[in-house]
PDB file of C-alpha atoms and ligand atoms in Angstrom:
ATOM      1  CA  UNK A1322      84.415  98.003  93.819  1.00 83.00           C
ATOM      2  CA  UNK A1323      82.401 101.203  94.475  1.00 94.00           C
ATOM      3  CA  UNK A1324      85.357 103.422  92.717  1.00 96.00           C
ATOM      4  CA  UNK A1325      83.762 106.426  90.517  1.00 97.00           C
ATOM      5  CA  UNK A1326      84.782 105.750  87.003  1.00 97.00           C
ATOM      6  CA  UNK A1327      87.452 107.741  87.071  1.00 96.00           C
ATOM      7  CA  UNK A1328      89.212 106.780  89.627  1.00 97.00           C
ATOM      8  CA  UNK A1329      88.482 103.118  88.379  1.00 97.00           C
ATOM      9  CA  UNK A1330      90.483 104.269  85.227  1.00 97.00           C
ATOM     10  CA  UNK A1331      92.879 105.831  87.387  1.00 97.00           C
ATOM     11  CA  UNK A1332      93.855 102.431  88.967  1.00 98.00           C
ATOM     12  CA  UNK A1333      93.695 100.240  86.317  1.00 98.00           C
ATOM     13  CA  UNK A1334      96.061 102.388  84.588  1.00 98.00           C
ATOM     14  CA  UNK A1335      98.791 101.834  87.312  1.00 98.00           C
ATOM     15  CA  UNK A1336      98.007  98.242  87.580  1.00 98.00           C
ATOM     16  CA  UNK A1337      98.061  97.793  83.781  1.00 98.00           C
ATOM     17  CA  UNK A1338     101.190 100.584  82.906  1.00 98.00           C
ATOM     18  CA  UNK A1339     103.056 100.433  86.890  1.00 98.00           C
ATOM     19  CA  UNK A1340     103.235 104.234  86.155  1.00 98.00           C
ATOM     20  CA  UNK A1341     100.692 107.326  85.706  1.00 98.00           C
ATOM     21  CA  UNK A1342     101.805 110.241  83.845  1.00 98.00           C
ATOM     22  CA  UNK A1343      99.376 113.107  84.945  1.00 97.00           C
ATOM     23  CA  UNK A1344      99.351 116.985  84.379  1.00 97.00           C
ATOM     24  CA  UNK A1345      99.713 118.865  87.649  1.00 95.00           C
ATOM     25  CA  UNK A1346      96.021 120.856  88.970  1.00 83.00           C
ATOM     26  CA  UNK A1347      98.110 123.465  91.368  1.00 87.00           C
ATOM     27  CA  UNK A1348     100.601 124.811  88.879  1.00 92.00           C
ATOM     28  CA  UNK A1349     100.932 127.381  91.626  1.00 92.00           C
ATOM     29  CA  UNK A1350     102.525 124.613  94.110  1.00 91.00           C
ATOM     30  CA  UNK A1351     105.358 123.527  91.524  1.00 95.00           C
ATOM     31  CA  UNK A1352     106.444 127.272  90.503  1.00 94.00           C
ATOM     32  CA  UNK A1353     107.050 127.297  94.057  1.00 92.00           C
ATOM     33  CA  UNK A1354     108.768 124.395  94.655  1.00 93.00           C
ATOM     34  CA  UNK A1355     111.136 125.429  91.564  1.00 95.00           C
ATOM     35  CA  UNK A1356     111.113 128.836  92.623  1.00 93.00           C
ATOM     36  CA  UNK A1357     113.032 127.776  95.849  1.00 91.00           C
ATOM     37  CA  UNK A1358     115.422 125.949  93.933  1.00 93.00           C
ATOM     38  CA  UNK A1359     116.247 128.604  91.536  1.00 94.00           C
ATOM     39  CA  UNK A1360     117.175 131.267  94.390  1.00 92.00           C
ATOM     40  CA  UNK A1361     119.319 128.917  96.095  1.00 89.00           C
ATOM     41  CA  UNK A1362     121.113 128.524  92.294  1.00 91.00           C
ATOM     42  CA  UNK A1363     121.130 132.132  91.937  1.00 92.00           C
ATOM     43  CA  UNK A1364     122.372 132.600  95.105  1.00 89.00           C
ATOM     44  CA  UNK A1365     124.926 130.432  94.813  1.00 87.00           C
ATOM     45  CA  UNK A1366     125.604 132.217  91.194  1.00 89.00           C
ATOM     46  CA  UNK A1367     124.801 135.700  91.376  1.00 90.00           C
ATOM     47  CA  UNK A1368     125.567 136.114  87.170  1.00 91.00           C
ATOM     48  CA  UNK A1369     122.354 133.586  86.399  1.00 92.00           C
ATOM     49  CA  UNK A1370     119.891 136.083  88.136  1.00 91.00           C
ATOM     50  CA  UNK A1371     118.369 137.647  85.292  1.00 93.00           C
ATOM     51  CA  UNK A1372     118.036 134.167  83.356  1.00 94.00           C
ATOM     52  CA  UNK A1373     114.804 132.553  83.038  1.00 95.00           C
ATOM     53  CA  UNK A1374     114.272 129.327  85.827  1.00 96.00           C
ATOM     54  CA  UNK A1375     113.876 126.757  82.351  1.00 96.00           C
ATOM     55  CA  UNK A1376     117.544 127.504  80.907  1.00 96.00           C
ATOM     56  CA  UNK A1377     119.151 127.688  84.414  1.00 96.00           C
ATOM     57  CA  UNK A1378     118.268 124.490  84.770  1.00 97.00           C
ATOM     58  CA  UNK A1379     118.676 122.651  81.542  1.00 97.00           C
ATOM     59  CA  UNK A1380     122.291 124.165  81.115  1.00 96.00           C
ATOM     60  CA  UNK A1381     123.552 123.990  84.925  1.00 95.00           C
ATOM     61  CA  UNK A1382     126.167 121.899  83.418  1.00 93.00           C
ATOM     62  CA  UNK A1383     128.211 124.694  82.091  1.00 93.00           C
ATOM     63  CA  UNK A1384     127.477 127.193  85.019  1.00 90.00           C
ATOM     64  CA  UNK A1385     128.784 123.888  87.577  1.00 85.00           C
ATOM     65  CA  UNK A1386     131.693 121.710  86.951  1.00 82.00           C
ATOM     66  CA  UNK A1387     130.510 118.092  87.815  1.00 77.00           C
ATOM     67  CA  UNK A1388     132.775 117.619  90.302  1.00 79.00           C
ATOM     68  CA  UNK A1389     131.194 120.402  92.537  1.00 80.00           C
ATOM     69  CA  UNK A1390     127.900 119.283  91.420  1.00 79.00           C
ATOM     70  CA  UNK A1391     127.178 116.526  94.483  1.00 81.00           C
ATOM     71  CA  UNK A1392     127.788 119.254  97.552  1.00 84.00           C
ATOM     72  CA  UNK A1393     125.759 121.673  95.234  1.00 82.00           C
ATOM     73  CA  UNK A1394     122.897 119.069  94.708  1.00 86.00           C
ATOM     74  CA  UNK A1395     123.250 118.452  98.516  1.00 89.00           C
ATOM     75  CA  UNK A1396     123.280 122.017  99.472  1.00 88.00           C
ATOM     76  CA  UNK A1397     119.743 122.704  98.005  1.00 91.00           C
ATOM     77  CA  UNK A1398     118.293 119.332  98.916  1.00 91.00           C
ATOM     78  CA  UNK A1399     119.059 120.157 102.308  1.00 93.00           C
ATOM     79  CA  UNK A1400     117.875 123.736 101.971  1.00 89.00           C
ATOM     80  CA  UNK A1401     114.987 122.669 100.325  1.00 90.00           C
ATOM     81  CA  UNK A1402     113.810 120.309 102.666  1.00 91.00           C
ATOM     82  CA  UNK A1403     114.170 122.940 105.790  1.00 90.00           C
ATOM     83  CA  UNK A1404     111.544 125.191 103.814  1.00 86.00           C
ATOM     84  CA  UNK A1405     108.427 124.676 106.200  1.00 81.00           C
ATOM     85  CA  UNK A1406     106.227 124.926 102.915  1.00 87.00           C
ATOM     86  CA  UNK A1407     108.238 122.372 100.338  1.00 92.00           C
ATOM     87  CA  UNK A1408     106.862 119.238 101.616  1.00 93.00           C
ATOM     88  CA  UNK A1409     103.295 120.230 101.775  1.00 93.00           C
ATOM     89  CA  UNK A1410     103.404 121.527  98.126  1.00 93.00           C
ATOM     90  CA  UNK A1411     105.096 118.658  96.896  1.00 95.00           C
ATOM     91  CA  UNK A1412     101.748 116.653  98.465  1.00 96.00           C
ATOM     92  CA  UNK A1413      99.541 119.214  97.254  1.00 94.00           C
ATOM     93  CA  UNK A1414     101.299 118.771  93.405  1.00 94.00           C
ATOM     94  CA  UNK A1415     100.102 114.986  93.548  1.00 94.00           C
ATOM     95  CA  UNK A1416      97.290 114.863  96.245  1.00 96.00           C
ATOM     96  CA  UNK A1417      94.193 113.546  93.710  1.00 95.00           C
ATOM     97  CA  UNK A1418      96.112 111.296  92.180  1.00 96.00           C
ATOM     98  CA  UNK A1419      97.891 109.679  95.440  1.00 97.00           C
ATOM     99  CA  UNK A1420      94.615 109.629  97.076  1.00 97.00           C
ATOM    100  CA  UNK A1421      93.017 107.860  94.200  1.00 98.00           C
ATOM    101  CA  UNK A1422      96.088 104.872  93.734  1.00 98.00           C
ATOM    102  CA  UNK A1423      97.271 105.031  96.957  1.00 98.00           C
ATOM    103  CA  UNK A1424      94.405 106.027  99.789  1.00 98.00           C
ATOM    104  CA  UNK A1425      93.598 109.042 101.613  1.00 97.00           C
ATOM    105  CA  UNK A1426      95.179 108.032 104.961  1.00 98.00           C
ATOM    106  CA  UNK A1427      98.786 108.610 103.995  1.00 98.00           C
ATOM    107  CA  UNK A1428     102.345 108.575 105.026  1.00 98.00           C
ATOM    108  CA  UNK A1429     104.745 110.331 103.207  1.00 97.00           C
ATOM    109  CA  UNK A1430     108.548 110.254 103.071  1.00 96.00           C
ATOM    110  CA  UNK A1431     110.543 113.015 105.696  1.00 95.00           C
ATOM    111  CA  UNK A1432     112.906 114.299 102.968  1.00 95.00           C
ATOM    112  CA  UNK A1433     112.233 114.391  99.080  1.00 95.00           C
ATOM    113  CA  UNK A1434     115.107 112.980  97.404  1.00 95.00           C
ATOM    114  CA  UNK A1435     116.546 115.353  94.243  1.00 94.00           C
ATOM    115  CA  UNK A1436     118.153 114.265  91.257  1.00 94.00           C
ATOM    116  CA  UNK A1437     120.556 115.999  88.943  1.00 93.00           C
ATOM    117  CA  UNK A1438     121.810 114.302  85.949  1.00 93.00           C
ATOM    118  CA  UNK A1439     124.402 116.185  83.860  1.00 93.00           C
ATOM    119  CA  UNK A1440     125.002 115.675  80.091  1.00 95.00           C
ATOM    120  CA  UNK A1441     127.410 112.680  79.304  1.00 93.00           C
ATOM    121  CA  UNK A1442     127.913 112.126  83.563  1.00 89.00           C
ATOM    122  CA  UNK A1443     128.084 108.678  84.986  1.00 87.00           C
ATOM    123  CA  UNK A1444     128.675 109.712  88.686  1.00 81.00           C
ATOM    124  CA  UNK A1445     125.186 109.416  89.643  1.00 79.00           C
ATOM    125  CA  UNK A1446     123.565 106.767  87.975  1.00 89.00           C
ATOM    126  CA  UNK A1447     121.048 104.559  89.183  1.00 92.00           C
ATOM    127  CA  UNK A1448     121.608 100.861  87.721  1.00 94.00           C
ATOM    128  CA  UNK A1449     118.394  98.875  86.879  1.00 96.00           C
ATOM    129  CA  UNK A1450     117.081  97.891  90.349  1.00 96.00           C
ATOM    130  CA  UNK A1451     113.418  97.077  92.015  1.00 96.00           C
ATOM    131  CA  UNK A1452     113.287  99.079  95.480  1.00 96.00           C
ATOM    132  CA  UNK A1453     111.554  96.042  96.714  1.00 96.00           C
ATOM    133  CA  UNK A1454     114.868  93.955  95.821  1.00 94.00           C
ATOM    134  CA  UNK A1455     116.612  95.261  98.682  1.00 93.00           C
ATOM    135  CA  UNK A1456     113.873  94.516 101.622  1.00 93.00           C
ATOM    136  CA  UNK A1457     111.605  97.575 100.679  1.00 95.00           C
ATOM    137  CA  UNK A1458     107.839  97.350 100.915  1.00 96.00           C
ATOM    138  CA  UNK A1459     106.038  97.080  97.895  1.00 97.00           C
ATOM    139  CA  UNK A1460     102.598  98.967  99.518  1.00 97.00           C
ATOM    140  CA  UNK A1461     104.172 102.377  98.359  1.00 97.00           C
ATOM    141  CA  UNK A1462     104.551 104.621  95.248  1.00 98.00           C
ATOM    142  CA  UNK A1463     106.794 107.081  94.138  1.00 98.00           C
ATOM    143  CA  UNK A1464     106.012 110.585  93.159  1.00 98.00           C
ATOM    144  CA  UNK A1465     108.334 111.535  90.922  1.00 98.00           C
ATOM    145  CA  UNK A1466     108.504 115.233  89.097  1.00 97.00           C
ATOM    146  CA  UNK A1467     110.938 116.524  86.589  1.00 98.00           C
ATOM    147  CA  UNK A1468     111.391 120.160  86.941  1.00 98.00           C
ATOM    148  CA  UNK A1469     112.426 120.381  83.370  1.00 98.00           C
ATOM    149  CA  UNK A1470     110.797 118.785  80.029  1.00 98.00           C
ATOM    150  CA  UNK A1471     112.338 115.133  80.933  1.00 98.00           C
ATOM    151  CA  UNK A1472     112.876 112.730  77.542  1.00 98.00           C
ATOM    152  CA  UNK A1473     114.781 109.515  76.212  1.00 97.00           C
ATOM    153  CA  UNK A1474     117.837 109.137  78.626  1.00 97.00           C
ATOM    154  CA  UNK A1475     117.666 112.487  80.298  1.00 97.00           C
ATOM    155  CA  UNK A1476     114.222 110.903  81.690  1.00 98.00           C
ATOM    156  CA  UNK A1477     114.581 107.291  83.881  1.00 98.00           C
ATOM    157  CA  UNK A1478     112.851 104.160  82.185  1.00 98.00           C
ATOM    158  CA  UNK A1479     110.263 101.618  83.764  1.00 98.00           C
ATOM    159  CA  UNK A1480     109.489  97.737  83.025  1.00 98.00           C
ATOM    160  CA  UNK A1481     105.925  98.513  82.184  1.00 98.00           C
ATOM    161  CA  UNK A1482     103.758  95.951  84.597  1.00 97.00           C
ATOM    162  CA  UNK A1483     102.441  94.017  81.485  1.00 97.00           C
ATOM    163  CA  UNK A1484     105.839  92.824  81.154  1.00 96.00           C
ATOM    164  CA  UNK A1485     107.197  92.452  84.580  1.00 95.00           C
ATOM    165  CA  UNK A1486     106.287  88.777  84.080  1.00 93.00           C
ATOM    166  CA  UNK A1487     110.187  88.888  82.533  1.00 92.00           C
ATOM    167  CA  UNK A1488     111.503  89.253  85.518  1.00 91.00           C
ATOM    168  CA  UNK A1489     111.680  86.439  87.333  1.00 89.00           C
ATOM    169  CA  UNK A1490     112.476  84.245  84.482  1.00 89.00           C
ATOM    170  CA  UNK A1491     115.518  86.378  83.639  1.00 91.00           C
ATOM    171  CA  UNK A1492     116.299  85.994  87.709  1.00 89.00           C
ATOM    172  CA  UNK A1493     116.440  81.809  86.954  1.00 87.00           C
ATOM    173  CA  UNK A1494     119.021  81.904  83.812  1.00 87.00           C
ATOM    174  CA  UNK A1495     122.375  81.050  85.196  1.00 83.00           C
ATOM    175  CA  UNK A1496     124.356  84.039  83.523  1.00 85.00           C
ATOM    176  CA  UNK A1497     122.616  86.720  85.461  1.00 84.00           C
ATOM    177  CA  UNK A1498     125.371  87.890  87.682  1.00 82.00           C
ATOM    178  CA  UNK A1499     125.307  92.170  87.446  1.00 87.00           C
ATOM    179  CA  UNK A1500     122.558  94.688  86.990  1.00 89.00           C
ATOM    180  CA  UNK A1501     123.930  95.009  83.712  1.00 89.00           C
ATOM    181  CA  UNK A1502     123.369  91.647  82.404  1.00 90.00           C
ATOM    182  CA  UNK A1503     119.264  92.505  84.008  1.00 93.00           C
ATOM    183  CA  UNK A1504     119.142  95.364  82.057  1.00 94.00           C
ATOM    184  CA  UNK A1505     120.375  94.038  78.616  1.00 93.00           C
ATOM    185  CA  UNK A1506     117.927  91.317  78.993  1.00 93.00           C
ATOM    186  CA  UNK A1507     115.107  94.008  79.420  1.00 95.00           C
ATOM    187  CA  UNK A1508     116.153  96.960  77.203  1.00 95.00           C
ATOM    188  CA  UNK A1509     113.925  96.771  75.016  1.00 96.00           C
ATOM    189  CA  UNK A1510     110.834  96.579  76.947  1.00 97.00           C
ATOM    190  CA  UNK A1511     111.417  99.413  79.047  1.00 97.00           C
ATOM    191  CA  UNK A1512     109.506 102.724  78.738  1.00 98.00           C
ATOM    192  CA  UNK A1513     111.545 105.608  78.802  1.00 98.00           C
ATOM    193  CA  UNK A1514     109.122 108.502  80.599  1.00 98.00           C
ATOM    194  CA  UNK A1515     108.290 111.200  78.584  1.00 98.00           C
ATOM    195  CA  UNK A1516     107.223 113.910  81.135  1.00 98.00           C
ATOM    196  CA  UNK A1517     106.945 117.564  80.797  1.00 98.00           C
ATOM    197  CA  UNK A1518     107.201 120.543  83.505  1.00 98.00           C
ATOM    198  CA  UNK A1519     103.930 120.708  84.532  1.00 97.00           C
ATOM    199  CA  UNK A1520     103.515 116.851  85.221  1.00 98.00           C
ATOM    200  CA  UNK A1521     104.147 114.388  87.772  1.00 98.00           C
ATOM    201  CA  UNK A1522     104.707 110.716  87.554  1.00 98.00           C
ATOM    202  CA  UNK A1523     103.508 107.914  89.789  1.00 98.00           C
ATOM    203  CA  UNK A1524     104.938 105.007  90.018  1.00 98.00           C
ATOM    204  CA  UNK A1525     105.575 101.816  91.036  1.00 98.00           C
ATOM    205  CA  UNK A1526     108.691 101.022  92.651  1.00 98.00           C
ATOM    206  CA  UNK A1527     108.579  97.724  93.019  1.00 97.00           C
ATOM    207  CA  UNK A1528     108.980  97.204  88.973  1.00 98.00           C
ATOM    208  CA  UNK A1529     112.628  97.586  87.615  1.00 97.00           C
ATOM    209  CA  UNK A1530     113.637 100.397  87.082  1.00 98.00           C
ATOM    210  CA  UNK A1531     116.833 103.163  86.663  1.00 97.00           C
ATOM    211  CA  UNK A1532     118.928 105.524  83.884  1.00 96.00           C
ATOM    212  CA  UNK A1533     121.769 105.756  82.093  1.00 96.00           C
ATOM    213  CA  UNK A1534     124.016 108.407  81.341  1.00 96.00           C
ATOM    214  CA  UNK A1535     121.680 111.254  79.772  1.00 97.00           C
ATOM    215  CA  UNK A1536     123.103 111.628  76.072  1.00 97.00           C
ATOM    216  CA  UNK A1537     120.717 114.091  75.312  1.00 97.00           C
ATOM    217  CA  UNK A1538     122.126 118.084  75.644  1.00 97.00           C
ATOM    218  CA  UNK A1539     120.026 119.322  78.166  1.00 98.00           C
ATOM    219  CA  UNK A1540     120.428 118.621  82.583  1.00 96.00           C
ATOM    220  CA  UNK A1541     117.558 116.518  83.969  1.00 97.00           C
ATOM    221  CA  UNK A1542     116.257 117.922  87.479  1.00 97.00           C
ATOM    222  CA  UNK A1543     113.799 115.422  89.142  1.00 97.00           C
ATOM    223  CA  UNK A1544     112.441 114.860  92.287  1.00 97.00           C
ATOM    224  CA  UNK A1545     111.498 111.725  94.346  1.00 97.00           C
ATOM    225  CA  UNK A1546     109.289 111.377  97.545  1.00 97.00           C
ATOM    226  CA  UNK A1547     107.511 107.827  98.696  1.00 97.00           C
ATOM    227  CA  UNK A1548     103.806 108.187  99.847  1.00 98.00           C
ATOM    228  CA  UNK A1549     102.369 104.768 101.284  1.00 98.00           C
ATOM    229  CA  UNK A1550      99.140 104.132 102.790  1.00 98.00           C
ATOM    230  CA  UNK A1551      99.369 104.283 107.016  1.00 97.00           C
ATOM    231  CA  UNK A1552      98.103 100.878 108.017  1.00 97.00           C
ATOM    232  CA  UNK A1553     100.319  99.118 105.222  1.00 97.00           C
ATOM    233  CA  UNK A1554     102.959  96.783 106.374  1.00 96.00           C
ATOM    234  CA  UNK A1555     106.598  98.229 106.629  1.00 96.00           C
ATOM    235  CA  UNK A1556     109.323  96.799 105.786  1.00 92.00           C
ATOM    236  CA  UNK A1557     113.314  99.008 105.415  1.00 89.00           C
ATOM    237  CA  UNK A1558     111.433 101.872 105.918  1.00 91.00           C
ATOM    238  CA  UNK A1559     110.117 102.802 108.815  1.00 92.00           C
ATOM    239  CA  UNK A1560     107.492 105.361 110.134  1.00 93.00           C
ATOM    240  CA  UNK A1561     108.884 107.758 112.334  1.00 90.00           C
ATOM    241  CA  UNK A1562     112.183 107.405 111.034  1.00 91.00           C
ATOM    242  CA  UNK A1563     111.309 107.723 106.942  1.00 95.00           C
ATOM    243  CA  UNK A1564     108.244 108.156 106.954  1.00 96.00           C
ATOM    244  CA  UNK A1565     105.346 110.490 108.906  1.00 95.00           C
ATOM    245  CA  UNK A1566     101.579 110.723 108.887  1.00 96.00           C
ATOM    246  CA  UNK A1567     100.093 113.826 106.798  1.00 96.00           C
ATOM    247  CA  UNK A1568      96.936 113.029 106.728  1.00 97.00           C
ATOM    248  CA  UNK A1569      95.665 110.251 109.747  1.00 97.00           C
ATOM    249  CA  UNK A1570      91.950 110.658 110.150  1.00 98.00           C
ATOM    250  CA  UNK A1571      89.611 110.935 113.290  1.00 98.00           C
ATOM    251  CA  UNK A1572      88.755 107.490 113.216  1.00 98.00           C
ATOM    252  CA  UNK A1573      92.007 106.183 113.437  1.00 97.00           C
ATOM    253  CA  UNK A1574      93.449 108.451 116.125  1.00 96.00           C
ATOM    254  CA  UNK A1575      90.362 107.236 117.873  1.00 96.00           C
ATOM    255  CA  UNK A1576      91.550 103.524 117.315  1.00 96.00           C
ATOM    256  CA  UNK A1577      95.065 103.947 117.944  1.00 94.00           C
ATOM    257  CA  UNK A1578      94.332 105.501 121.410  1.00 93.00           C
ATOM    258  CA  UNK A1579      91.350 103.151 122.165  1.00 94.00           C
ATOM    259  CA  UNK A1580      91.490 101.097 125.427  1.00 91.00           C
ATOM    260  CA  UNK A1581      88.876  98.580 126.029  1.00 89.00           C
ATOM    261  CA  UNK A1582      87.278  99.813 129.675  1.00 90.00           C
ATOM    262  CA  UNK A1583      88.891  97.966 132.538  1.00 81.00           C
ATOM    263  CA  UNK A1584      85.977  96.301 134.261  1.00 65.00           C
ATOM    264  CA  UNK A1585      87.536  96.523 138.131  1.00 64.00           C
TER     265      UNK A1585
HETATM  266 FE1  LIG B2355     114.352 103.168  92.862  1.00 88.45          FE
END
C-alpha cells in the first residue's frame, strides 16, 4: 500500500474502530450549514432571534411541542436541502477525511437526512439495525455531524468493528426474534459517540447501530449524508436516483464515453 502515513492511520482506524471521530478544517462551512438552520427556526419563531444558535438548539424542546416537531424537522430539511450551497459545504466539512477512507471519485447522497431527538421522546427512534441488513451496499460511509455537543443517549451508539464478530453468532441463537432482543445482547459493547460541534463522524454503516430515547436534558441535532466511491457496486440505492457524482474525474468521463473505433 503506497498510503502516506497518515492516511494509513486514517484507515486503519475505521477498519479497527468502524467509526472516525475527526475535528472539522472549514469551521467556516458548518457555521453555515447551522446558520441556515437557525434562520429557518427563527423564522419560524420570531421571539428566539436574539438567542445564541447553541441554546436554540439544545432547548428546541420547550420552544416546539413534539407533536409539531416532525412537519417542523421536515420543513427545514426540505428548505435546507433547496439551498444551492448546503450540499457542497456539507462535502467540503468532511472532504479529507472521505477522500482518505472512502476515495476521491465520489458519489454522494441527493438529500442529507436531519435528525432531531427531543428529551424523553420515543417518536423517532432508530432501533439497533445494520443498513446493510435491509439490501444496502456495504461500499459506503456515513457522514454524520451533530450540530450540538452530542453525548451518552443524546448521541447514537456503534458496535465497534473489533466486536462485530458478535453479530452473527447472536443472529444463530434461537431467541432472537426483535431488534430489542439484538440490542440487549450487545449493550454493552456498544460505543456511545462522544462528538462535539466542530466535529464530524464517519462511519460505517454496515455495523449495528441506532439510539434510544435521549435521557439527557439537552435536544440532539444531527445530520446524515452517504458518500460511496463511483465504481462501487450498488445495491437499494441507486445512482441517479440517491445518489450523484461530485467529483468524477477526466479519466473516467473519458472511459465511460469510450467507443472502441468501428473498423468499416
Ligand atoms: Fe442506519
Amino acid at each position: 500500500m503506497f498510503l502516506s502515513k497518515k492516511e494509513k492511520k486514517l484507515n486503519q482506524e475505521y477498519l479497527r474502530n468502524g467509526f472516525v471521530i475527526h475535528n472539522i478544517e472549514n469551521i467556516k462551512s458548518l457555521d453555515q450549514i447551522r446558520d441556515i438552520v437557525i434562520n429557518i427556526i427563527k423564522k419560524n419563531l420570531p421571539n428566539l432571534k436574539n438567542e445564541k444558535s447553541e441554546k436554540i438548539l439544545n432547548n428546541i424542546h420547550n420552544f416546539v411541542e413534539s407533536k409539531k416537531l416532525n412537519n417542523f424537522r421536515l420543513e427545514i430539511i426540505n428548505k435546507i436541502n433547496s439551498n444551492q450551497n448546503f450540499r457542497k459545504n456539507y462535502f467540503e466539512i468532511s472532504k479529507n477525511l472521505i477522500e482518505t477512507i472512502v476515495g476521491n471519485e465520489l458519489a454522494m447522497q441527493l438529500r442529507v437526512g436531519l435528525s432531531v431527538q427531543l428529551p424523553k421522546d420515543s417518536s423517532s427512534l432508530l432501533s439497533v439495525h445494520a443498513d446493510t441488513w435491509t439490501g444496502v451496499s456495504p461500499y459506503e460511509s456515513v457522514v454524520w455531524l451533530p450540530l450540538v455537543n452530542c453525548y451518552k443517549t443524546k448521541s447514537m451508539y456503534i458496535l465497534p468493528a473489533y466486536k462485530a464478530f458478535k453479530i452473527s453468532k447472536i443472529f444463530k441463537e434461537k431467541n432472537i426474534r426483535s431488534s430489542e432482543d439484538i440490542y440487549k445482547k450487545i449493550k454493552k459493547d456498544v460505543v456511545w459517540l462522544k462528538v462535539n460541534y466542530g466535529q464530524v463522524v464517519i462511519f460505517d454503516h454496515s455495523l449495528p447501530h441506532g439510539n434510544v430515547i435521549n435521557n439527557e436534558k439537552e435536544t440532539r441535532w444531527s445530520m446524515n449524508c452517504r458518500f460511496k466511491s463511483i465504481f462501487t457496486p450498488y445495491a437499494e440505492k441507486k445512482i441517479g436516483e440517491y445518489y450523484e457524482p461530485i467529483t468524477l474525474r477526466a479519466a473516467s468521463k473519458r472511459g465511460i464515453t469510450y467507443k472502441y473505433p468501428d473498423e468499416k
